[in-house]
PDB file of N, CA, C and O in Angstrom:
ATOM      1  N   MET A   1       0.851  -1.167   0.000  1.00  0.00           N
ATOM      2  CA  MET A   1       0.000   0.000   0.000  1.00  0.00           C
ATOM      3  C   MET A   1       0.893   1.225   0.000  1.00  0.00           C
ATOM      4  O   MET A   1       1.795   1.351   0.800  1.00  0.00           O
ATOM      5  N   THR A   2       0.612   2.151  -0.923  1.00  0.00           N
ATOM      6  CA  THR A   2       1.380   3.377  -1.048  1.00  0.00           C
ATOM      7  C   THR A   2       0.585   4.518  -0.462  1.00  0.00           C
ATOM      8  O   THR A   2      -0.611   4.637  -0.693  1.00  0.00           O
ATOM      9  N   THR A   3       1.246   5.375   0.290  1.00  0.00           N
ATOM     10  CA  THR A   3       0.596   6.553   0.865  1.00  0.00           C
ATOM     11  C   THR A   3       1.259   7.789   0.307  1.00  0.00           C
ATOM     12  O   THR A   3       2.470   7.901   0.303  1.00  0.00           O
ATOM     13  N   THR A   4       0.432   8.704  -0.198  1.00  0.00           N
ATOM     14  CA  THR A   4       0.930   9.963  -0.728  1.00  0.00           C
ATOM     15  C   THR A   4       0.504  11.063   0.225  1.00  0.00           C
ATOM     16  O   THR A   4      -0.661  11.142   0.604  1.00  0.00           O
ATOM     17  N   THR A   5       1.451  11.891   0.619  1.00  0.00           N
ATOM     18  CA  THR A   5       1.138  12.994   1.523  1.00  0.00           C
ATOM     19  C   THR A   5       1.265  14.302   0.767  1.00  0.00           C
ATOM     20  O   THR A   5       2.266  14.559   0.114  1.00  0.00           O
ATOM     21  N   ILE A   6       0.216  15.111   0.856  1.00  0.00           N
ATOM     22  CA  ILE A   6       0.220  16.409   0.202  1.00  0.00           C
ATOM     23  C   ILE A   6       0.054  17.468   1.279  1.00  0.00           C
ATOM     24  O   ILE A   6      -0.872  17.401   2.099  1.00  0.00           O
ATOM     25  N   GLU A   7       0.942  18.440   1.309  1.00  0.00           N
ATOM     26  CA  GLU A   7       0.835  19.523   2.272  1.00  0.00           C
ATOM     27  C   GLU A   7       0.633  20.831   1.530  1.00  0.00           C
ATOM     28  O   GLU A   7       1.403  21.184   0.653  1.00  0.00           O
ATOM     29  N   ALA A   8      -0.463  21.506   1.856  1.00  0.00           N
ATOM     30  CA  ALA A   8      -0.740  22.793   1.229  1.00  0.00           C
ATOM     31  C   ALA A   8      -1.419  23.685   2.246  1.00  0.00           C
ATOM     32  O   ALA A   8      -2.390  23.279   2.881  1.00  0.00           O
ATOM     33  N   GLN A   9      -0.927  24.829   2.417  1.00  0.00           N
ATOM     34  CA  GLN A   9      -1.476  25.832   3.322  1.00  0.00           C
ATOM     35  C   GLN A   9      -1.721  25.275   4.722  1.00  0.00           C
ATOM     36  O   GLN A   9      -2.762  25.475   5.330  1.00  0.00           O
ATOM     37  N   GLY A  10      -0.784  24.508   5.208  1.00  0.00           N
ATOM     38  CA  GLY A  10      -0.859  23.994   6.566  1.00  0.00           C
ATOM     39  C   GLY A  10      -1.777  22.801   6.741  1.00  0.00           C
ATOM     40  O   GLY A  10      -2.011  22.362   7.846  1.00  0.00           O
ATOM     41  N   THR A  11      -2.337  22.261   5.659  1.00  0.00           N
ATOM     42  CA  THR A  11      -3.227  21.105   5.747  1.00  0.00           C
ATOM     43  C   THR A  11      -2.528  19.908   5.130  1.00  0.00           C
ATOM     44  O   THR A  11      -1.962  19.987   4.054  1.00  0.00           O
ATOM     45  N   THR A  12      -2.563  18.802   5.830  1.00  0.00           N
ATOM     46  CA  THR A  12      -1.952  17.581   5.329  1.00  0.00           C
ATOM     47  C   THR A  12      -3.058  16.618   4.913  1.00  0.00           C
ATOM     48  O   THR A  12      -3.974  16.343   5.679  1.00  0.00           O
ATOM     49  N   VAL A  13      -2.978  16.158   3.663  1.00  0.00           N
ATOM     50  CA  VAL A  13      -3.952  15.204   3.133  1.00  0.00           C
ATOM     51  C   VAL A  13      -3.192  13.962   2.726  1.00  0.00           C
ATOM     52  O   VAL A  13      -2.218  14.031   1.984  1.00  0.00           O
ATOM     53  N   GLU A  14      -3.620  12.823   3.243  1.00  0.00           N
ATOM     54  CA  GLU A  14      -2.974  11.566   2.881  1.00  0.00           C
ATOM     55  C   GLU A  14      -3.910  10.784   1.969  1.00  0.00           C
ATOM     56  O   GLU A  14      -5.097  10.659   2.238  1.00  0.00           O
ATOM     57  N   SER A  15      -3.361  10.287   0.888  1.00  0.00           N
ATOM     58  CA  SER A  15      -4.134   9.532  -0.091  1.00  0.00           C
ATOM     59  C   SER A  15      -3.512   8.160  -0.245  1.00  0.00           C
ATOM     60  O   SER A  15      -2.321   8.041  -0.518  1.00  0.00           O
ATOM     61  N   THR A  16      -4.296   7.115  -0.087  1.00  0.00           N
ATOM     62  CA  THR A  16      -3.794   5.754  -0.260  1.00  0.00           C
ATOM     63  C   THR A  16      -4.232   5.240  -1.628  1.00  0.00           C
ATOM     64  O   THR A  16      -5.090   5.822  -2.290  1.00  0.00           O
ATOM     65  N   GLU A  17      -3.645   4.141  -2.039  1.00  0.00           N
ATOM     66  CA  GLU A  17      -3.994   3.527  -3.320  1.00  0.00           C
ATOM     67  C   GLU A  17      -5.467   3.130  -3.354  1.00  0.00           C
ATOM     68  O   GLU A  17      -6.133   3.291  -4.369  1.00  0.00           O
ATOM     69  N   SER A  18      -6.003   2.629  -2.247  1.00  0.00           N
ATOM     70  CA  SER A  18      -7.405   2.209  -2.245  1.00  0.00           C
ATOM     71  C   SER A  18      -8.329   3.421  -2.396  1.00  0.00           C
ATOM     72  O   SER A  18      -9.370   3.335  -3.030  1.00  0.00           O
ATOM     73  N   GLN A  19      -7.947   4.561  -1.829  1.00  0.00           N
ATOM     74  CA  GLN A  19      -8.751   5.770  -2.006  1.00  0.00           C
ATOM     75  C   GLN A  19      -8.733   6.220  -3.460  1.00  0.00           C
ATOM     76  O   GLN A  19      -9.745   6.660  -4.001  1.00  0.00           O
ATOM     77  N   LYS A  20      -7.574   6.115  -4.118  1.00  0.00           N
ATOM     78  CA  LYS A  20      -7.478   6.471  -5.531  1.00  0.00           C
ATOM     79  C   LYS A  20      -8.345   5.540  -6.374  1.00  0.00           C
ATOM     80  O   LYS A  20      -9.035   5.973  -7.288  1.00  0.00           O
ATOM     81  N   THR A  21      -8.294   4.246  -6.054  1.00  0.00           N
ATOM     82  CA  THR A  21      -9.086   3.262  -6.791  1.00  0.00           C
ATOM     83  C   THR A  21     -10.571   3.539  -6.611  1.00  0.00           C
ATOM     84  O   THR A  21     -11.347   3.491  -7.567  1.00  0.00           O
ATOM     85  N   GLU A  22     -10.981   3.837  -5.389  1.00  0.00           N
ATOM     86  CA  GLU A  22     -12.384   4.152  -5.137  1.00  0.00           C
ATOM     87  C   GLU A  22     -12.804   5.392  -5.913  1.00  0.00           C
ATOM     88  O   GLU A  22     -13.915   5.468  -6.429  1.00  0.00           O
ATOM     89  N   GLY A  23     -11.910   6.351  -6.015  1.00  0.00           N
ATOM     90  CA  GLY A  23     -12.208   7.565  -6.782  1.00  0.00           C
ATOM     91  C   GLY A  23     -12.397   7.272  -8.254  1.00  0.00           C
ATOM     92  O   GLY A  23     -13.297   7.800  -8.900  1.00  0.00           O
ATOM     93  N   ILE A  24     -11.542   6.412  -8.805  1.00  0.00           N
ATOM     94  CA  ILE A  24     -11.642   6.043 -10.220  1.00  0.00           C
ATOM     95  C   ILE A  24     -12.926   5.265 -10.469  1.00  0.00           C
ATOM     96  O   ILE A  24     -13.654   5.529 -11.428  1.00  0.00           O
ATOM     97  N   VAL A  25     -13.221   4.309  -9.596  1.00  0.00           N
ATOM     98  CA  VAL A  25     -14.446   3.509  -9.748  1.00  0.00           C
ATOM     99  C   VAL A  25     -15.676   4.417  -9.639  1.00  0.00           C
ATOM    100  O   VAL A  25     -16.618   4.304 -10.424  1.00  0.00           O
ATOM    101  N   GLY A  26     -15.660   5.325  -8.697  1.00  0.00           N
ATOM    102  CA  GLY A  26     -16.782   6.253  -8.546  1.00  0.00           C
ATOM    103  C   GLY A  26     -16.966   7.108  -9.778  1.00  0.00           C
ATOM    104  O   GLY A  26     -18.093   7.342 -10.228  1.00  0.00           O
ATOM    105  N   THR A  27     -15.862   7.571 -10.345  1.00  0.00           N
ATOM    106  CA  THR A  27     -15.926   8.385 -11.560  1.00  0.00           C
ATOM    107  C   THR A  27     -16.492   7.575 -12.721  1.00  0.00           C
ATOM    108  O   THR A  27     -17.330   8.063 -13.480  1.00  0.00           O
ATOM    109  N   LEU A  28     -16.043   6.324 -12.854  1.00  0.00           N
ATOM    110  CA  LEU A  28     -16.557   5.470 -13.930  1.00  0.00           C
ATOM    111  C   LEU A  28     -18.046   5.181 -13.746  1.00  0.00           C
ATOM    112  O   LEU A  28     -18.810   5.169 -14.718  1.00  0.00           O
ATOM    113  N   LEU A  29     -18.467   4.953 -12.506  1.00  0.00           N
ATOM    114  CA  LEU A  29     -19.886   4.727 -12.249  1.00  0.00           C
ATOM    115  C   LEU A  29     -20.702   5.966 -12.587  1.00  0.00           C
ATOM    116  O   LEU A  29     -21.769   5.872 -13.200  1.00  0.00           O
ATOM    117  N   ASP A  30     -20.210   7.125 -12.177  1.00  0.00           N
ATOM    118  CA  ASP A  30     -20.914   8.376 -12.506  1.00  0.00           C
ATOM    119  C   ASP A  30     -21.023   8.561 -14.011  1.00  0.00           C
ATOM    120  O   ASP A  30     -22.063   8.964 -14.523  1.00  0.00           O
ATOM    121  N   LEU A  31     -19.951   8.276 -14.720  1.00  0.00           N
ATOM    122  CA  LEU A  31     -19.957   8.392 -16.176  1.00  0.00           C
ATOM    123  C   LEU A  31     -20.963   7.419 -16.791  1.00  0.00           C
ATOM    124  O   LEU A  31     -21.720   7.762 -17.697  1.00  0.00           O
ATOM    125  N   GLY A  32     -20.980   6.194 -16.277  1.00  0.00           N
ATOM    126  CA  GLY A  32     -21.932   5.189 -16.764  1.00  0.00           C
ATOM    127  C   GLY A  32     -23.364   5.605 -16.530  1.00  0.00           C
ATOM    128  O   GLY A  32     -24.225   5.469 -17.409  1.00  0.00           O
ATOM    129  N   PHE A  33     -23.648   6.146 -15.340  1.00  0.00           N
ATOM    130  CA  PHE A  33     -24.996   6.612 -15.036  1.00  0.00           C
ATOM    131  C   PHE A  33     -25.379   7.785 -15.929  1.00  0.00           C
ATOM    132  O   PHE A  33     -26.525   7.892 -16.377  1.00  0.00           O
ATOM    133  N   ALA A  34     -24.436   8.664 -16.204  1.00  0.00           N
ATOM    134  CA  ALA A  34     -24.713   9.810 -17.076  1.00  0.00           C
ATOM    135  C   ALA A  34     -25.066   9.338 -18.482  1.00  0.00           C
ATOM    136  O   ALA A  34     -26.027   9.831 -19.098  1.00  0.00           O
ATOM    137  N   TRP A  35     -24.310   8.372 -19.012  1.00  0.00           N
ATOM    138  CA  TRP A  35     -24.603   7.849 -20.349  1.00  0.00           C
ATOM    139  C   TRP A  35     -25.936   7.103 -20.375  1.00  0.00           C
ATOM    140  O   TRP A  35     -26.699   7.180 -21.338  1.00  0.00           O
ATOM    141  N   ALA A  36     -26.226   6.374 -19.298  1.00  0.00           N
ATOM    142  CA  ALA A  36     -27.508   5.662 -19.223  1.00  0.00           C
ATOM    143  C   ALA A  36     -28.664   6.652 -19.221  1.00  0.00           C
ATOM    144  O   ALA A  36     -29.666   6.458 -19.921  1.00  0.00           O
ATOM    145  N   ALA A  37     -28.537   7.721 -18.449  1.00  0.00           N
ATOM    146  CA  ALA A  37     -29.588   8.748 -18.406  1.00  0.00           C
ATOM    147  C   ALA A  37     -29.764   9.382 -19.779  1.00  0.00           C
ATOM    148  O   ALA A  37     -30.895   9.595 -20.241  1.00  0.00           O
ATOM    149  N   TYR A  38     -28.658   9.674 -20.452  1.00  0.00           N
ATOM    150  CA  TYR A  38     -28.720  10.261 -21.792  1.00  0.00           C
ATOM    151  C   TYR A  38     -29.431   9.307 -22.760  1.00  0.00           C
ATOM    152  O   TYR A  38     -30.310   9.709 -23.519  1.00  0.00           O
ATOM    153  N   GLY A  39     -29.053   8.043 -22.728  1.00  0.00           N
ATOM    154  CA  GLY A  39     -29.673   7.048 -23.609  1.00  0.00           C
ATOM    155  C   GLY A  39     -31.163   6.912 -23.359  1.00  0.00           C
ATOM    156  O   GLY A  39     -31.957   6.786 -24.296  1.00  0.00           O
ATOM    157  N   LEU A  40     -31.565   6.946 -22.099  1.00  0.00           N
ATOM    158  CA  LEU A  40     -32.987   6.849 -21.776  1.00  0.00           C
ATOM    159  C   LEU A  40     -33.753   8.082 -22.241  1.00  0.00           C
ATOM    160  O   LEU A  40     -34.897   7.969 -22.702  1.00  0.00           O
ATOM    161  N   LYS A  41     -33.142   9.251 -22.151  1.00  0.00           N
ATOM    162  CA  LYS A  41     -33.798  10.471 -22.647  1.00  0.00           C
ATOM    163  C   LYS A  41     -33.970  10.396 -24.166  1.00  0.00           C
ATOM    164  O   LYS A  41     -35.018  10.750 -24.697  1.00  0.00           O
ATOM    165  N   VAL A  42     -32.954   9.927 -24.860  1.00  0.00           N
ATOM    166  CA  VAL A  42     -33.042   9.787 -26.320  1.00  0.00           C
ATOM    167  C   VAL A  42     -34.135   8.779 -26.677  1.00  0.00           C
ATOM    168  O   VAL A  42     -34.944   9.013 -27.587  1.00  0.00           O
ATOM    169  N   ALA A  43     -34.191   7.671 -25.954  1.00  0.00           N
ATOM    170  CA  ALA A  43     -35.216   6.655 -26.206  1.00  0.00           C
ATOM    171  C   ALA A  43     -36.609   7.205 -25.933  1.00  0.00           C
ATOM    172  O   ALA A  43     -37.552   6.934 -26.687  1.00  0.00           O
ATOM    173  N   THR A  44     -36.740   7.989 -24.868  1.00  0.00           N
ATOM    174  CA  THR A  44     -38.029   8.603 -24.545  1.00  0.00           C
ATOM    175  C   THR A  44     -38.489   9.511 -25.679  1.00  0.00           C
ATOM    176  O   THR A  44     -39.652   9.452 -26.102  1.00  0.00           O
ATOM    177  N   ASN A  45     -37.588  10.337 -26.159  1.00  0.00           N
ATOM    178  CA  ASN A  45     -37.936  11.236 -27.267  1.00  0.00           C
ATOM    179  C   ASN A  45     -38.319  10.453 -28.514  1.00  0.00           C
ATOM    180  O   ASN A  45     -39.258  10.824 -29.227  1.00  0.00           O
ATOM    181  N   ALA A  46     -37.612   9.368 -28.789  1.00  0.00           N
ATOM    182  CA  ALA A  46     -37.910   8.552 -29.966  1.00  0.00           C
ATOM    183  C   ALA A  46     -39.298   7.924 -29.858  1.00  0.00           C
ATOM    184  O   ALA A  46     -40.072   7.927 -30.826  1.00  0.00           O
ATOM    185  N   VAL A  47     -39.635   7.411 -28.683  1.00  0.00           N
ATOM    186  CA  VAL A  47     -40.945   6.782 -28.492  1.00  0.00           C
ATOM    187  C   VAL A  47     -42.060   7.822 -28.590  1.00  0.00           C
ATOM    188  O   VAL A  47     -43.099   7.573 -29.208  1.00  0.00           O
ATOM    189  N   GLU A  48     -41.834   9.003 -27.987  1.00  0.00           N
ATOM    190  CA  GLU A  48     -42.850  10.061 -28.078  1.00  0.00           C
ATOM    191  C   GLU A  48     -43.059  10.498 -29.525  1.00  0.00           C
ATOM    192  O   GLU A  48     -44.193  10.692 -29.966  1.00  0.00           O
ATOM    193  N   HIS A  49     -41.971  10.638 -30.270  1.00  0.00           N
ATOM    194  CA  HIS A  49     -42.069  11.039 -31.673  1.00  0.00           C
ATOM    195  C   HIS A  49     -42.806   9.969 -32.480  1.00  0.00           C
ATOM    196  O   HIS A  49     -43.670  10.280 -33.307  1.00  0.00           O
ATOM    197  N   THR A  50     -42.479   8.721 -32.230  1.00  0.00           N
ATOM    198  CA  THR A  50     -43.130   7.618 -32.941  1.00  0.00           C
ATOM    199  C   THR A  50     -44.620   7.576 -32.606  1.00  0.00           C
ATOM    200  O   THR A  50     -45.454   7.352 -33.486  1.00  0.00           O
ATOM    201  N   SER A  51     -44.938   7.823 -31.351  1.00  0.00           N
ATOM    202  CA  SER A  51     -46.346   7.844 -30.937  1.00  0.00           C
ATOM    203  C   SER A  51     -47.118   8.934 -31.673  1.00  0.00           C
ATOM    204  O   SER A  51     -48.236   8.702 -32.149  1.00  0.00           O
ATOM    205  N   LYS A  52     -46.525  10.116 -31.766  1.00  0.00           N
ATOM    206  CA  LYS A  52     -47.183  11.209 -32.484  1.00  0.00           C
ATOM    207  C   LYS A  52     -47.359  10.858 -33.960  1.00  0.00           C
ATOM    208  O   LYS A  52     -48.410  11.112 -34.553  1.00  0.00           O
ATOM    209  N   THR A  53     -46.327  10.272 -34.554  1.00  0.00           N
ATOM    210  CA  THR A  53     -46.385   9.885 -35.957  1.00  0.00           C
ATOM    211  C   THR A  53     -47.474   8.843 -36.192  1.00  0.00           C
ATOM    212  O   THR A  53     -48.245   8.942 -37.153  1.00  0.00           O
ATOM    213  N   LEU A  54     -47.561   7.855 -35.307  1.00  0.00           N
ATOM    214  CA  LEU A  54     -48.591   6.823 -35.453  1.00  0.00           C
ATOM    215  C   LEU A  54     -49.987   7.404 -35.274  1.00  0.00           C
ATOM    216  O   LEU A  54     -50.936   6.993 -35.955  1.00  0.00           O
ATOM    217  N   SER A  55     -50.129   8.362 -34.374  1.00  0.00           N
ATOM    218  CA  SER A  55     -51.427   9.009 -34.170  1.00  0.00           C
ATOM    219  C   SER A  55     -51.854   9.756 -35.429  1.00  0.00           C
ATOM    220  O   SER A  55     -53.014   9.658 -35.855  1.00  0.00           O
ATOM    221  N   ILE A  56     -50.935  10.475 -36.025  1.00  0.00           N
ATOM    222  CA  ILE A  56     -51.225  11.206 -37.270  1.00  0.00           C
ATOM    223  C   ILE A  56     -51.575  10.226 -38.382  1.00  0.00           C
ATOM    224  O   ILE A  56     -52.526  10.435 -39.146  1.00  0.00           O
ATOM    225  N   THR A  57     -50.831   9.126 -38.463  1.00  0.00           N
ATOM    226  CA  THR A  57     -51.090   8.109 -39.481  1.00  0.00           C
ATOM    227  C   THR A  57     -52.466   7.475 -39.279  1.00  0.00           C
ATOM    228  O   THR A  57     -53.211   7.267 -40.243  1.00  0.00           O
ATOM    229  N   ALA A  58     -52.809   7.186 -38.027  1.00  0.00           N
ATOM    230  CA  ALA A  58     -54.120   6.585 -37.735  1.00  0.00           C
ATOM    231  C   ALA A  58     -55.249   7.516 -38.148  1.00  0.00           C
ATOM    232  O   ALA A  58     -56.259   7.072 -38.723  1.00  0.00           O
ATOM    233  N   LYS A  59     -55.089   8.810 -37.874  1.00  0.00           N
ATOM    234  CA  LYS A  59     -56.125   9.771 -38.264  1.00  0.00           C
ATOM    235  C   LYS A  59     -56.252   9.848 -39.782  1.00  0.00           C
ATOM    236  O   LYS A  59     -57.360   9.928 -40.320  1.00  0.00           O
ATOM    237  N   ALA A  60     -55.115   9.815 -40.476  1.00  0.00           N
ATOM    238  CA  ALA A  60     -55.150   9.858 -41.940  1.00  0.00           C
ATOM    239  C   ALA A  60     -55.825   8.611 -42.506  1.00  0.00           C
ATOM    240  O   ALA A  60     -56.624   8.699 -43.450  1.00  0.00           O
ATOM    241  N   LEU A  61     -55.524   7.458 -41.930  1.00  0.00           N
ATOM    242  CA  LEU A  61     -56.155   6.218 -42.391  1.00  0.00           C
ATOM    243  C   LEU A  61     -57.653   6.230 -42.116  1.00  0.00           C
ATOM    244  O   LEU A  61     -58.457   5.765 -42.944  1.00  0.00           O
ATOM    245  N   ASP A  62     -58.052   6.775 -40.957  1.00  0.00           N
ATOM    246  CA  ASP A  62     -59.472   6.859 -40.633  1.00  0.00           C
ATOM    247  C   ASP A  62     -60.198   7.769 -41.623  1.00  0.00           C
ATOM    248  O   ASP A  62     -61.296   7.456 -42.092  1.00  0.00           O
ATOM    249  N   LYS A  63     -59.593   8.888 -41.957  1.00  0.00           N
ATOM    250  CA  LYS A  63     -60.183   9.812 -42.936  1.00  0.00           C
ATOM    251  C   LYS A  63     -60.286   9.141 -44.306  1.00  0.00           C
ATOM    252  O   LYS A  63     -61.296   9.263 -45.000  1.00  0.00           O
ATOM    253  N   LEU A  64     -59.249   8.423 -44.685  1.00  0.00           N
ATOM    254  CA  LEU A  64     -59.250   7.713 -45.962  1.00  0.00           C
ATOM    255  C   LEU A  64     -60.361   6.666 -45.993  1.00  0.00           C
ATOM    256  O   LEU A  64     -61.072   6.524 -46.995  1.00  0.00           O
ATOM    257  N   ALA A  65     -60.531   5.947 -44.878  1.00  0.00           N
ATOM    258  CA  ALA A  65     -61.598   4.949 -44.796  1.00  0.00           C
ATOM    259  C   ALA A  65     -62.966   5.612 -44.936  1.00  0.00           C
ATOM    260  O   ALA A  65     -63.851   5.082 -45.624  1.00  0.00           O
ATOM    261  N   ASP A  66     -63.136   6.760 -44.277  1.00  0.00           N
ATOM    262  CA  ASP A  66     -64.405   7.486 -44.408  1.00  0.00           C
ATOM    263  C   ASP A  66     -64.647   7.923 -45.857  1.00  0.00           C
ATOM    264  O   ASP A  66     -65.761   7.819 -46.365  1.00  0.00           O
ATOM    265  N   ASP A  67     -63.592   8.418 -46.513  1.00  0.00           N
ATOM    266  CA  ASP A  67     -63.722   8.837 -47.917  1.00  0.00           C
ATOM    267  C   ASP A  67     -64.102   7.671 -48.815  1.00  0.00           C
ATOM    268  O   ASP A  67     -64.987   7.796 -49.675  1.00  0.00           O
ATOM    269  N   PHE A  68     -63.446   6.522 -48.622  1.00  0.00           N
ATOM    270  CA  PHE A  68     -63.772   5.341 -49.432  1.00  0.00           C
ATOM    271  C   PHE A  68     -65.191   4.863 -49.154  1.00  0.00           C
ATOM    272  O   PHE A  68     -65.923   4.490 -50.077  1.00  0.00           O
ATOM    273  N   ALA A  69     -65.573   4.879 -47.877  1.00  0.00           N
ATOM    274  CA  ALA A  69     -66.929   4.434 -47.530  1.00  0.00           C
ATOM    275  C   ALA A  69     -67.963   5.367 -48.127  1.00  0.00           C
ATOM    276  O   ALA A  69     -69.019   4.919 -48.594  1.00  0.00           O
ATOM    277  N   GLN A  70     -67.663   6.660 -48.141  1.00  0.00           N
ATOM    278  CA  GLN A  70     -68.585   7.635 -48.720  1.00  0.00           C
ATOM    279  C   GLN A  70     -68.734   7.393 -50.224  1.00  0.00           C
ATOM    280  O   GLN A  70     -69.832   7.464 -50.772  1.00  0.00           O
ATOM    281  N   LYS A  71     -67.634   7.077 -50.892  1.00  0.00           N
ATOM    282  CA  LYS A  71     -67.699   6.794 -52.327  1.00  0.00           C
ATOM    283  C   LYS A  71     -68.482   5.515 -52.601  1.00  0.00           C
ATOM    284  O   LYS A  71     -69.086   5.363 -53.650  1.00  0.00           O
ATOM    285  N   ALA A  72     -68.445   4.608 -51.638  1.00  0.00           N
ATOM    286  CA  ALA A  72     -69.172   3.347 -51.798  1.00  0.00           C
ATOM    287  C   ALA A  72     -70.595   3.439 -51.255  1.00  0.00           C
ATOM    288  O   ALA A  72     -71.309   2.446 -51.234  1.00  0.00           O
ATOM    289  N   SER A  73     -70.977   4.610 -50.767  1.00  0.00           N
ATOM    290  CA  SER A  73     -72.319   4.857 -50.231  1.00  0.00           C
ATOM    291  C   SER A  73     -72.637   3.990 -49.011  1.00  0.00           C
ATOM    292  O   SER A  73     -73.756   3.497 -48.863  1.00  0.00           O
ATOM    293  N   VAL A  74     -71.664   3.738 -48.182  1.00  0.00           N
ATOM    294  CA  VAL A  74     -71.893   3.025 -46.922  1.00  0.00           C
ATOM    295  C   VAL A  74     -71.180   3.793 -45.812  1.00  0.00           C
ATOM    296  O   VAL A  74     -70.289   4.609 -46.070  1.00  0.00           O
ATOM    297  N   LYS A  75     -71.568   3.524 -44.583  1.00  0.00           N
ATOM    298  CA  LYS A  75     -70.900   4.138 -43.461  1.00  0.00           C
ATOM    299  C   LYS A  75     -69.582   3.400 -43.206  1.00  0.00           C
ATOM    300  O   LYS A  75     -69.517   2.186 -43.341  1.00  0.00           O
ATOM    301  N   ALA A  76     -68.559   4.148 -42.816  1.00  0.00           N
ATOM    302  CA  ALA A  76     -67.256   3.545 -42.569  1.00  0.00           C
ATOM    303  C   ALA A  76     -67.344   2.503 -41.444  1.00  0.00           C
ATOM    304  O   ALA A  76     -66.679   1.464 -41.493  1.00  0.00           O
ATOM    305  N   GLU A  77     -68.180   2.795 -40.434  1.00  0.00           N
ATOM    306  CA  GLU A  77     -68.328   1.838 -39.327  1.00  0.00           C
ATOM    307  C   GLU A  77     -68.945   0.529 -39.817  1.00  0.00           C
ATOM    308  O   GLU A  77     -68.555  -0.555 -39.401  1.00  0.00           O
ATOM    309  N   ASP A  78     -69.915   0.651 -40.730  1.00  0.00           N
ATOM    310  CA  ASP A  78     -70.547  -0.546 -41.292  1.00  0.00           C
ATOM    311  C   ASP A  78     -69.538  -1.337 -42.126  1.00  0.00           C
ATOM    312  O   ASP A  78     -69.512  -2.568 -42.082  1.00  0.00           O
ATOM    313  N   ALA A  79     -68.707  -0.620 -42.873  1.00  0.00           N
ATOM    314  CA  ALA A  79     -67.698  -1.296 -43.687  1.00  0.00           C
ATOM    315  C   ALA A  79     -66.697  -2.027 -42.785  1.00  0.00           C
ATOM    316  O   ALA A  79     -66.258  -3.136 -43.096  1.00  0.00           O
ATOM    317  N   ALA A  80     -66.336  -1.402 -41.666  1.00  0.00           N
ATOM    318  CA  ALA A  80     -65.402  -2.045 -40.737  1.00  0.00           C
ATOM    319  C   ALA A  80     -66.009  -3.282 -40.122  1.00  0.00           C
ATOM    320  O   ALA A  80     -65.343  -4.309 -39.963  1.00  0.00           O
ATOM    321  N   VAL A  81     -67.310  -3.221 -39.789  1.00  0.00           N
ATOM    322  CA  VAL A  81     -67.995  -4.379 -39.206  1.00  0.00           C
ATOM    323  C   VAL A  81     -68.085  -5.498 -40.224  1.00  0.00           C
ATOM    324  O   VAL A  81     -67.855  -6.669 -39.915  1.00  0.00           O
ATOM    325  N   GLU A  82     -68.410  -5.162 -41.464  1.00  0.00           N
ATOM    326  CA  GLU A  82     -68.540  -6.166 -42.517  1.00  0.00           C
ATOM    327  C   GLU A  82     -67.203  -6.859 -42.793  1.00  0.00           C
ATOM    328  O   GLU A  82     -67.156  -8.048 -43.001  1.00  0.00           O
ATOM    329  N   SER A  83     -66.124  -6.069 -42.794  1.00  0.00           N
ATOM    330  CA  SER A  83     -64.827  -6.675 -43.099  1.00  0.00           C
ATOM    331  C   SER A  83     -64.327  -7.515 -41.942  1.00  0.00           C
ATOM    332  O   SER A  83     -63.528  -8.420 -42.135  1.00  0.00           O
ATOM    333  N   ALA A  84     -64.801  -7.274 -40.742  1.00  0.00           N
ATOM    334  CA  ALA A  84     -64.377  -8.044 -39.580  1.00  0.00           C
ATOM    335  C   ALA A  84     -65.070  -9.412 -39.521  1.00  0.00           C
ATOM    336  O   ALA A  84     -64.592 -10.297 -38.852  1.00  0.00           O
ATOM    337  N   LYS A  85     -66.193  -9.551 -40.235  1.00  0.00           N
ATOM    338  CA  LYS A  85     -66.941 -10.812 -40.185  1.00  0.00           C
ATOM    339  C   LYS A  85     -66.247 -11.908 -40.935  1.00  0.00           C
ATOM    340  O   LYS A  85     -65.605 -11.943 -41.805  1.00  0.00           O
TER     341      LYS A  85
END
């Protein structure tokens, strides 16, 4: 075990190898947590964007179904029920 003594302005600080190792491990853990948080934020934004896109697509498909049903002189709900049978 190595001990490093630092004296500055009348204060003595002793640092051992295990303290240095704990500092490095703590720094790596903090870095890992920071990257994990960043990745989760990116994933959250991606899911929210996809949800909005799917909602817009669903509305467009519903409008298209209504237009087709109108051209066929039937209600879109009736057409959906008939196709489900």
